[in-house]
Short mmCIF file of C-alpha atoms in Angstrom, two decimals:
data_model
loop_
_atom_site.label_atom_id
_atom_site.label_comp_id
_atom_site.label_asym_id
_atom_site.label_seq_id
_atom_site.Cartn_x
_atom_site.Cartn_y
_atom_site.Cartn_z
CA UNK A 1431 0.00 0.00 0.00
CA UNK A 1432 1.48 3.34 -1.03
CA UNK A 1433 1.06 6.61 0.85
CA UNK A 1434 -2.25 8.18 -0.08
CA UNK A 1435 -2.29 11.72 -1.41
CA UNK A 1436 -5.99 12.40 -0.92
CA UNK A 1437 -7.43 14.39 2.01
CA UNK A 1438 -8.72 12.55 5.07
CA UNK A 1439 -12.44 11.79 5.03
CA UNK A 1440 -15.13 12.54 7.57
CA UNK A 1441 -16.02 9.62 9.87
CA UNK A 1442 -19.40 9.17 8.15
CA UNK A 1443 -17.87 9.02 4.69
CA UNK A 1444 -15.20 6.58 5.86
CA UNK A 1445 -17.85 4.41 7.52
CA UNK A 1446 -19.95 4.31 4.35
CA UNK A 1447 -16.90 3.52 2.24
CA UNK A 1448 -15.72 0.71 4.51
CA UNK A 1449 -19.12 -0.93 4.91
CA UNK A 1450 -19.74 -0.76 1.16
CA UNK A 1451 -16.36 -2.38 0.52
CA UNK A 1452 -17.10 -5.06 3.10
CA UNK A 1453 -20.47 -5.78 1.57
CA UNK A 1454 -18.85 -6.21 -1.82
CA UNK A 1455 -16.17 -8.55 -0.49
CA UNK A 1456 -17.27 -12.19 -0.41
CA UNK A 1457 -16.42 -14.27 2.63
CA UNK A 1458 -17.50 -17.68 3.89
CA UNK A 1459 -19.34 -18.10 7.17
CA UNK A 1460 -18.06 -20.52 9.79
CA UNK A 1461 -20.41 -23.21 8.60
CA UNK A 1462 -19.39 -22.72 4.96
CA UNK A 1463 -15.70 -22.86 5.84
CA UNK A 1464 -16.14 -25.97 7.98
CA UNK A 1465 -18.01 -27.71 5.16
CA UNK A 1466 -15.43 -26.69 2.60
CA UNK A 1467 -12.58 -27.84 4.82
CA UNK A 1468 -14.22 -31.17 5.64
CA UNK A 1469 -14.74 -31.88 1.94
CA UNK A 1470 -11.11 -31.06 1.19
CA UNK A 1471 -9.85 -33.26 4.04
CA UNK A 1472 -12.02 -36.19 2.96
CA UNK A 1473 -10.93 -35.86 -0.67
CA UNK A 1474 -7.24 -35.59 0.24
CA UNK A 1475 -7.21 -38.38 2.82
CA UNK A 1476 -9.19 -40.88 0.75
CA UNK A 1477 -7.07 -40.12 -2.30
CA UNK A 1478 -3.90 -40.67 -0.31
CA UNK A 1479 -5.29 -43.83 1.22
CA UNK A 1480 -6.16 -45.20 -2.20
CA UNK A 1481 -2.76 -44.16 -3.48
CA UNK A 1482 -1.03 -45.94 -0.61
CA UNK A 1483 -3.02 -49.16 -0.76
CA UNK A 1484 -2.79 -49.68 -4.52
CA UNK A 1485 1.00 -49.70 -4.71
CA UNK A 1486 3.41 -52.56 -5.24
CA UNK A 1487 3.95 -52.87 -1.52
CA UNK A 1488 0.46 -54.23 -0.94
CA UNK A 1489 1.10 -57.06 -3.34
CA UNK A 1490 4.15 -58.07 -1.36
CA UNK A 1491 2.22 -59.22 1.70
CA UNK A 1492 2.26 -57.90 5.27
CA UNK A 1493 -1.31 -56.72 4.91
CA UNK A 1494 -1.81 -56.34 8.64
CA UNK A 1495 0.98 -53.82 8.93
CA UNK A 1496 -0.17 -51.83 5.92
CA UNK A 1497 -3.70 -51.74 7.28
CA UNK A 1498 -2.28 -50.39 10.55
CA UNK A 1499 -0.51 -47.65 8.63
CA UNK A 1500 -3.72 -46.77 6.85
CA UNK A 1501 -5.56 -46.51 10.15
CA UNK A 1502 -2.84 -44.15 11.40
CA UNK A 1503 -3.31 -41.96 8.34
CA UNK A 1504 -7.06 -41.88 8.74
CA UNK A 1505 -6.72 -40.99 12.42
CA UNK A 1506 -4.39 -38.13 11.53
CA UNK A 1507 -6.82 -36.93 8.87
CA UNK A 1508 -9.73 -37.00 11.32
CA UNK A 1509 -7.81 -35.03 13.95
CA UNK A 1510 -6.82 -32.46 11.35
CA UNK A 1511 -10.38 -32.15 10.09
CA UNK A 1512 -11.70 -31.65 13.61
CA UNK A 1513 -9.10 -28.98 14.32
CA UNK A 1514 -9.90 -27.16 11.12
CA UNK A 1515 -13.65 -27.51 11.51
CA UNK A 1516 -13.47 -26.06 15.00
CA UNK A 1517 -11.84 -22.93 13.62
CA UNK A 1518 -8.54 -23.74 15.28
CA UNK A 1519 -5.15 -23.72 13.69
CA UNK A 1520 -3.74 -26.65 11.82
CA UNK A 1521 -1.84 -28.34 14.56
CA UNK A 1522 0.51 -31.06 15.47
CA UNK A 1523 -1.28 -34.33 15.89
CA UNK A 1524 -2.41 -34.48 12.29
CA UNK A 1525 1.24 -34.39 11.26
CA UNK A 1526 2.79 -36.08 14.26
CA UNK A 1527 0.97 -39.40 13.91
CA UNK A 1528 2.22 -40.27 10.41
CA UNK A 1529 5.68 -38.78 11.01
CA UNK A 1530 6.21 -40.75 14.20
CA UNK A 1531 4.74 -43.82 12.58
CA UNK A 1532 7.27 -43.85 9.76
CA UNK A 1533 10.47 -44.43 11.79
CA UNK A 1534 8.61 -47.06 13.83
CA UNK A 1535 8.37 -49.18 10.72
CA UNK A 1536 12.01 -50.12 11.28
CA UNK A 1537 10.87 -52.31 14.18
CA UNK A 1538 9.35 -54.76 11.73
CA UNK A 1539 12.22 -54.85 9.26
CA UNK A 1540 14.80 -57.66 9.17
CA UNK A 1541 17.59 -55.49 7.76
CA UNK A 1542 16.79 -51.87 8.55
CA UNK A 1543 19.98 -50.52 6.92
CA UNK A 1544 19.84 -52.41 3.60
CA UNK A 1545 21.16 -50.44 0.63
CA UNK A 1546 18.66 -49.35 -2.00
CA UNK A 1547 19.41 -48.08 -5.52
CA UNK A 1548 19.53 -44.30 -5.89
CA UNK A 1549 16.65 -44.45 -8.36
CA UNK A 1550 14.36 -45.69 -5.62
CA UNK A 1551 15.30 -42.77 -3.35
CA UNK A 1552 14.79 -40.17 -6.07
CA UNK A 1553 11.45 -41.62 -7.13
CA UNK A 1554 10.13 -41.48 -3.57
CA UNK A 1555 11.37 -37.93 -3.01
CA UNK A 1556 9.65 -36.70 -6.17
CA UNK A 1557 6.48 -38.62 -5.39
CA UNK A 1558 6.34 -37.23 -1.85
CA UNK A 1559 6.84 -33.67 -3.08
CA UNK A 1560 4.21 -33.95 -5.82
CA UNK A 1561 1.63 -35.63 -3.58
CA UNK A 1562 2.32 -33.13 -0.79
CA UNK A 1563 1.96 -30.13 -3.08
CA UNK A 1564 -1.32 -31.45 -4.49
CA UNK A 1565 -2.81 -32.30 -1.10
CA UNK A 1566 -1.57 -29.14 0.60
CA UNK A 1567 -2.69 -27.04 -2.33
CA UNK A 1568 -6.21 -28.38 -2.10
CA UNK A 1569 -6.36 -27.74 1.66
CA UNK A 1570 -4.95 -24.24 1.23
CA UNK A 1571 -7.44 -23.48 -1.52
CA UNK A 1572 -10.28 -24.58 0.74
CA UNK A 1573 -9.09 -22.18 3.47
CA UNK A 1574 -7.94 -19.32 1.27
CA UNK A 1575 -8.14 -15.87 2.75
CA UNK A 1576 -8.87 -16.97 6.30
CA UNK A 1577 -5.60 -16.20 8.09
CA UNK A 1578 -5.17 -12.43 8.26
CA UNK A 1579 -2.67 -12.33 11.12
CA UNK A 1580 -0.20 -15.20 10.76
CA UNK A 1581 -0.60 -16.53 7.25
CA UNK A 1582 3.01 -17.69 7.05
CA UNK A 1583 2.73 -19.68 10.26
CA UNK A 1584 -0.56 -21.22 9.16
CA UNK A 1585 1.10 -22.10 5.86
CA UNK A 1586 3.92 -23.77 7.74
CA UNK A 1587 1.41 -25.92 9.64
CA UNK A 1588 -0.41 -26.73 6.43
CA UNK A 1589 2.85 -27.72 4.73
CA UNK A 1590 3.73 -29.91 7.71
CA UNK A 1591 0.39 -31.70 7.71
CA UNK A 1592 0.28 -32.15 3.95
CA UNK A 1593 3.92 -33.27 3.95
CA UNK A 1594 3.34 -35.80 6.70
CA UNK A 1595 0.35 -37.27 4.94
CA UNK A 1596 2.24 -37.44 1.67
CA UNK A 1597 5.26 -39.01 3.36
CA UNK A 1598 3.14 -41.67 5.03
CA UNK A 1599 1.14 -42.55 1.94
CA UNK A 1600 4.17 -42.74 -0.35
CA UNK A 1601 6.03 -44.80 2.25
CA UNK A 1602 3.15 -47.24 2.47
CA UNK A 1603 3.03 -47.43 -1.30
CA UNK A 1604 6.74 -47.93 -1.94
CA UNK A 1605 7.17 -50.64 0.70
CA UNK A 1606 10.81 -49.96 1.54
CA UNK A 1607 10.85 -49.32 5.26
CA UNK A 1608 14.65 -49.17 5.63
CA UNK A 1609 15.66 -46.38 7.98
CA UNK A 1610 17.90 -44.38 5.63
CA UNK A 1611 15.33 -44.56 2.86
CA UNK A 1612 12.49 -43.57 5.18
CA UNK A 1613 14.33 -40.58 6.60
CA UNK A 1614 16.00 -39.39 3.40
CA UNK A 1615 13.27 -40.01 0.87
CA UNK A 1616 10.08 -39.66 2.90
CA UNK A 1617 10.71 -37.50 5.97
CA UNK A 1618 13.23 -35.03 4.48
CA UNK A 1619 10.85 -33.82 1.72
CA UNK A 1620 8.46 -32.79 4.50
CA UNK A 1621 10.92 -30.01 5.37
CA UNK A 1622 10.78 -28.75 1.79
CA UNK A 1623 6.99 -28.87 1.90
CA UNK A 1624 7.04 -26.85 5.15
CA UNK A 1625 9.03 -24.11 3.43
CA UNK A 1626 6.71 -24.19 0.43
CA UNK A 1627 3.83 -23.94 2.89
CA UNK A 1628 5.20 -20.72 4.36
CA UNK A 1629 5.48 -19.12 0.93
CA UNK A 1630 2.11 -20.38 -0.29
CA UNK A 1631 0.47 -19.55 3.03
CA UNK A 1632 1.33 -15.87 2.73
CA UNK A 1633 -0.14 -15.77 -0.75
CA UNK A 1634 -3.17 -18.01 -0.37
CA UNK A 1635 -4.15 -18.08 3.30
CA UNK A 1636 -3.63 -14.37 3.97
CA UNK A 1637 -6.91 -12.51 3.92
CA UNK A 1638 -5.71 -10.42 1.00
CA UNK A 1639 -6.42 -13.47 -1.12
CA UNK A 1640 -9.91 -13.65 -2.52
CA UNK A 1641 -12.37 -15.82 -0.62
CA UNK A 1642 -15.55 -16.81 -2.32
CA UNK A 1643 -18.81 -17.66 -0.65
CA UNK B 474 9.36 25.70 35.52
CA UNK B 475 5.92 26.34 37.04
CA UNK B 476 3.02 25.56 34.82
CA UNK B 477 5.15 23.98 32.15
CA UNK B 478 3.97 20.46 32.77
CA UNK B 479 0.87 20.88 30.63
CA UNK B 480 2.96 22.21 27.79
CA UNK B 481 5.24 19.25 27.38
CA UNK B 482 4.16 17.25 24.39
CA UNK B 483 4.92 13.82 25.79
CA UNK B 484 3.06 13.43 29.03
CA UNK B 485 0.24 11.31 27.71
CA UNK B 486 1.38 9.02 30.52
CA UNK B 487 2.23 11.84 32.94
CA UNK B 488 5.45 13.31 34.20
CA UNK B 489 8.31 11.05 35.26
CA UNK B 490 7.07 10.63 38.81
CA UNK B 491 3.53 9.97 37.66
CA UNK B 492 4.13 7.06 35.34
CA UNK B 493 1.52 4.47 36.24
CA UNK B 494 2.21 0.90 37.21
CA UNK B 495 1.25 -1.90 34.87
CA UNK B 496 -2.10 -3.37 35.70
CA UNK B 497 -3.11 -6.99 35.68
CA UNK B 498 -5.71 -8.16 33.21
CA UNK B 499 -7.92 -9.11 36.11
CA UNK B 500 -7.91 -5.54 37.42
CA UNK B 501 -9.26 -4.08 34.21
CA UNK B 502 -12.92 -3.16 34.55
CA UNK B 503 -15.07 -5.65 32.77
CA UNK B 504 -12.23 -8.10 32.30
CA UNK B 505 -13.57 -11.57 31.64
CA UNK B 506 -16.73 -10.22 30.02
CA UNK B 507 -16.98 -10.09 26.27
CA UNK B 508 -17.51 -6.70 24.66
CA UNK B 509 -20.47 -5.87 22.44
CA UNK B 510 -18.09 -5.77 19.50
CA UNK B 511 -16.97 -9.32 20.24
CA UNK B 512 -20.56 -10.53 20.43
CA UNK B 513 -21.38 -8.73 17.19
CA UNK B 514 -18.35 -10.30 15.49
CA UNK B 515 -19.53 -13.68 16.74
CA UNK B 516 -22.89 -13.10 15.03
CA UNK B 517 -21.18 -11.89 11.89
CA UNK B 518 -19.04 -15.03 11.77
CA UNK B 519 -22.22 -17.09 11.88
CA UNK B 520 -23.65 -15.18 8.92
CA UNK B 521 -25.41 -12.10 10.32
CA UNK B 522 -24.30 -9.49 7.77
CA UNK B 523 -25.83 -6.54 9.65
CA UNK B 524 -23.77 -7.22 12.75
CA UNK B 525 -20.60 -5.99 11.09
CA UNK B 526 -21.77 -2.36 11.29
CA UNK B 527 -21.79 -2.76 15.08
CA UNK B 528 -18.26 -4.10 14.99
CA UNK B 529 -17.22 -1.14 12.87
CA UNK B 530 -18.84 1.42 15.14
CA UNK B 531 -17.19 -0.06 18.20
CA UNK B 532 -13.69 -0.39 16.79
CA UNK B 533 -13.19 2.11 13.97
CA UNK B 534 -12.22 5.03 16.21
CA UNK B 535 -9.70 3.04 18.20
CA UNK B 536 -8.18 1.47 15.12
CA UNK B 537 -7.93 4.81 13.34
CA UNK B 538 -6.23 6.35 16.37
CA UNK B 539 -3.81 3.43 16.61
CA UNK B 540 -2.98 3.44 12.91
CA UNK B 541 -2.73 7.23 12.78
CA UNK B 542 0.04 7.12 15.33
CA UNK B 543 1.91 4.50 13.36
CA UNK B 544 1.24 5.98 9.94
CA UNK B 545 1.83 9.72 9.55
CA UNK B 546 -0.38 10.15 6.53
CA UNK B 547 -4.00 10.42 7.71
CA UNK B 548 -5.50 9.24 4.44
CA UNK B 549 -3.20 6.21 4.39
CA UNK B 550 -4.23 5.44 7.96
CA UNK B 551 -7.85 5.50 6.81
CA UNK B 552 -6.99 3.13 3.98
CA UNK B 553 -5.38 0.80 6.50
CA UNK B 554 -8.51 0.94 8.63
CA UNK B 555 -10.58 -0.01 5.61
CA UNK B 556 -8.24 -2.89 4.79
CA UNK B 557 -8.37 -4.05 8.40
CA UNK B 558 -12.15 -4.29 8.35
CA UNK B 559 -12.18 -5.99 4.96
CA UNK B 560 -9.73 -8.60 6.22
CA UNK B 561 -11.76 -9.11 9.38
CA UNK B 562 -14.80 -9.68 7.21
CA UNK B 563 -13.04 -12.03 4.81
CA UNK B 564 -11.60 -14.05 7.66
CA UNK B 565 -14.74 -14.02 9.80
CA UNK B 566 -15.04 -17.80 9.58
CA UNK B 567 -11.73 -18.19 11.38
CA UNK B 568 -12.67 -15.82 14.21
CA UNK B 569 -12.35 -18.07 17.24
CA UNK B 570 -15.53 -18.84 19.15
CA UNK B 571 -15.63 -17.05 22.50
CA UNK B 572 -12.61 -14.87 21.70
CA UNK B 573 -12.37 -11.11 22.06
CA UNK B 574 -12.40 -9.25 18.78
CA UNK B 575 -10.21 -6.34 19.89
CA UNK B 576 -6.82 -8.11 20.01
CA UNK B 577 -7.65 -9.83 16.74
CA UNK B 578 -8.55 -6.57 15.03
CA UNK B 579 -5.47 -4.77 16.34
CA UNK B 580 -3.26 -7.68 15.30
CA UNK B 581 -4.67 -7.48 11.76
CA UNK B 582 -4.16 -3.71 11.70
CA UNK B 583 -0.62 -4.12 12.96
CA UNK B 584 0.13 -6.78 10.36
CA UNK B 585 -1.20 -4.51 7.61
CA UNK B 586 0.87 -1.60 8.86
CA UNK B 587 4.03 -3.71 9.03
CA UNK B 588 3.42 -5.01 5.53
CA UNK B 589 2.85 -1.52 4.18
CA UNK B 590 5.88 -0.18 5.99
CA UNK B 591 8.02 -3.01 4.74
CA UNK B 592 7.05 -2.25 1.19
CA UNK B 593 7.30 1.50 1.44
CA UNK B 594 10.07 1.71 4.06
CA UNK B 595 8.48 4.71 5.60
CA UNK B 596 9.59 6.30 8.82
CA UNK B 597 7.87 5.57 12.09
CA UNK B 598 5.23 8.24 12.83
CA UNK B 599 6.33 11.27 14.81
CA UNK B 600 3.18 11.19 16.85
CA UNK B 601 4.89 12.57 19.93
CA UNK B 602 5.20 16.03 18.43
CA UNK B 603 1.84 17.79 18.62
CA UNK B 604 1.74 21.53 18.05
CA UNK B 605 2.28 23.45 21.31
CA UNK B 606 -0.35 25.91 22.54
CA UNK B 607 -0.11 29.26 20.73
CA UNK B 608 0.00 31.49 23.80
CA UNK B 609 3.24 30.14 25.27
CA UNK B 610 6.56 31.87 24.86
CA UNK B 611 9.25 30.82 22.41
CA UNK B 612 11.57 29.37 25.06
CA UNK B 613 8.84 27.08 26.37
CA UNK B 614 7.97 25.96 22.88
CA UNK B 615 11.61 25.21 22.20
CA UNK B 616 12.02 23.22 25.40
CA UNK B 617 8.80 21.35 24.76
CA UNK B 618 9.96 20.46 21.28
CA UNK B 619 13.35 19.35 22.54
CA UNK B 620 11.80 17.18 25.22
CA UNK B 621 9.29 15.74 22.79
CA UNK B 622 12.00 15.07 20.25
CA UNK B 623 14.20 13.39 22.87
CA UNK B 624 11.33 11.16 24.02
CA UNK B 625 10.38 10.42 20.44
CA UNK B 626 13.94 9.51 19.53
CA UNK B 627 14.20 7.29 22.58
CA UNK B 628 10.90 5.58 21.80
CA UNK B 629 11.96 5.03 18.23
CA UNK B 630 15.27 3.57 19.33
CA UNK B 631 13.54 0.92 21.44
CA UNK B 632 13.17 -2.61 20.10
CA UNK B 633 9.93 -2.84 18.09
CA UNK B 634 8.12 -5.08 20.56
CA UNK B 635 8.92 -2.79 23.50
CA UNK B 636 7.68 0.22 21.55
CA UNK B 637 4.50 -1.49 20.45
CA UNK B 638 3.80 -2.83 23.93
CA UNK B 639 4.05 0.73 25.21
CA UNK B 640 1.80 2.13 22.47
CA UNK B 641 -0.90 -0.50 22.85
CA UNK B 642 -1.09 -0.33 26.63
CA UNK B 643 -0.47 3.31 27.36
CA UNK B 644 -1.94 4.95 24.28
CA UNK B 645 -4.71 2.53 23.35
CA UNK B 646 -5.58 1.59 26.89
CA UNK B 647 -5.35 -2.12 26.25
CA UNK B 648 -4.99 -4.51 29.16
CA UNK B 649 -1.86 -6.60 29.37
CA UNK B 650 -3.85 -9.63 28.20
CA UNK B 651 -5.22 -7.80 25.15
CA UNK B 652 -1.85 -6.35 24.23
CA UNK B 653 -0.25 -9.77 24.64
CA UNK B 654 -2.84 -11.35 22.36
CA UNK B 655 -2.37 -8.57 19.80
CA UNK B 656 1.38 -9.03 19.67
CA UNK B 657 1.27 -12.80 20.02
CA UNK B 658 3.39 -12.99 23.17
CA UNK B 659 2.74 -14.00 26.78
CA UNK B 660 1.37 -11.63 29.42
CA UNK B 661 4.64 -11.83 31.34
CA UNK B 662 6.58 -10.89 28.21
CA UNK B 663 4.36 -7.92 27.44
CA UNK B 664 4.68 -6.64 31.01
CA UNK B 665 8.43 -6.94 30.84
CA UNK B 666 8.64 -5.15 27.49
CA UNK B 667 6.31 -2.36 28.47
CA UNK B 668 8.15 -1.87 31.75
CA UNK B 669 11.44 -1.62 29.91
CA UNK B 670 9.95 0.97 27.59
CA UNK B 671 8.67 2.96 30.57
CA UNK B 672 12.04 2.79 32.26
CA UNK B 673 13.85 3.97 29.15
CA UNK B 674 11.46 6.86 28.63
CA UNK B 675 11.54 7.78 32.30
CA UNK B 676 15.32 8.05 32.21
CA UNK B 677 15.16 10.19 29.07
CA UNK B 678 12.49 12.53 30.41
CA UNK B 679 14.23 12.89 33.76
CA UNK B 680 17.49 13.57 32.03
CA UNK B 681 15.92 16.27 29.84
CA UNK B 682 13.99 17.95 32.63
CA UNK B 683 17.06 17.72 34.87
CA UNK B 684 19.13 19.51 32.26
CA UNK B 685 16.54 22.25 32.14
CA UNK B 686 16.60 22.95 35.86
CA UNK B 687 20.40 22.88 35.91
CA UNK B 688 20.65 25.26 32.99
CA UNK B 689 22.01 28.83 33.24
CA UNK B 690 19.94 31.21 35.36
#
C-alpha cells in the first residue's frame, strides 16, 4: 500500500466507504468454511489412502501392517479435520501421527539398513513432493483468505500436515521401510513442503487473497 | 518551571514521577466479560451481515487512532482501517468462538501496517510532536519540542516489541492480556517489554527535565 495523497475523510464518509467495501467482499461463514474444509480433508485423505493401498507394496504381503498404517493416516486426517472444523489452527497431531509412525516401521524390518538403488530414493522424493503439493494445495485453496494475522505460520502448519500425509502414503506405497530410505526419501521432503507452505500460506491463506462464498 | 507540565508534548502518561504501574488483566474493569463488539463479530461469523456495522462502530475510532500514530499520513491510515475491516470480514469464519475481537482486530491492523511499511520503508510516525499551545513563549515551545523530540527519539530507538507494547497499553488503553494477544506474546513478556519501555522513557524525560533545571539562570 502506497502513501495516499488524498485528504482525510469525515467519519461518516469513511464508515460508508468501509461498509460498502465489506459488503462487496465475499467471505465464507463458519459453517461454509467448515463444510469446505471437511470436503477437502475427505478428498485428500481418501485419495492418499487409495494411493497408498494400490501400490506394489500391498502385493508383497504384510497386509496387517499396511492396514495399521492406513488406520494411522485416517486418524491423523480425522484429527486435522476436527481442528480445522473447529476454527482452530492446523496443529501437530495431524502431522505427528504419520511422522512418528514412519520411523517405527524399522521395528518390523529384518535389515533396517539395507542399501537401496539411488533411483528408488529419487522416485520417492519426487512422489512425496508432488503428492504433498497437491494435497496441501487443495487444503490451502479450501481455506484461502482466512488467516489475516499469521498466514506464514498457518502455511507452515499446512505444509507440515500435507507433507506428513504425503510421506506416510508414499512410504506405504513404496514398501521400503529401511531407515535411511524412510528418513531421506520420505521425511526429508516434508521439510521442503514446510518451506513451500510458508510461501504459499502468505499468498493463499492471507486474507488479502480472494475468498468466495 | 511552574506551569510547564501541561505544555510538554509527551506526558500522555504523565510526568516522570507519575508514570503508572502496569495493571493486571484481572484488574481491568469488565475483564472476563466479552464486549459488544466481540458478540457482534460472533454473530457476523455465523452469517449475520448486519452485525458488522456494530463491529465497525465499536472499533473504527480506536483502530484509526492506533494506525494514525503509526502511519503519519491520515489518508493512508484511513486506507489501512478499511483494509483491516475488509480482512476481518473475509476471515470471519476463522474468528475463534468465545474470543475477544479487539486483540484480533489490532493484530490485523498491525500486520497490515508492518506489511505496508516493509514495502514502502516509511519512517515511524512522529506522533509525539503535537503543536504546542499558541499562547506560550518561544523558550517554552523550544524546550517542549526538545523534550518531545528526545522522548520520540528514545521511543523510536527501542526494540519494536517494546515500543508497540508501550503504544498499545499506554496509548490505546489495552490490558496486558489484550496487548499480549495482539502481539502474540505472553502476558509476562508484554509486562516486561512495556516496563522496559517505561524505564527507558523515564530516564530520558528525567534527564531532559534535569538539564533544564540545571541550565544557566
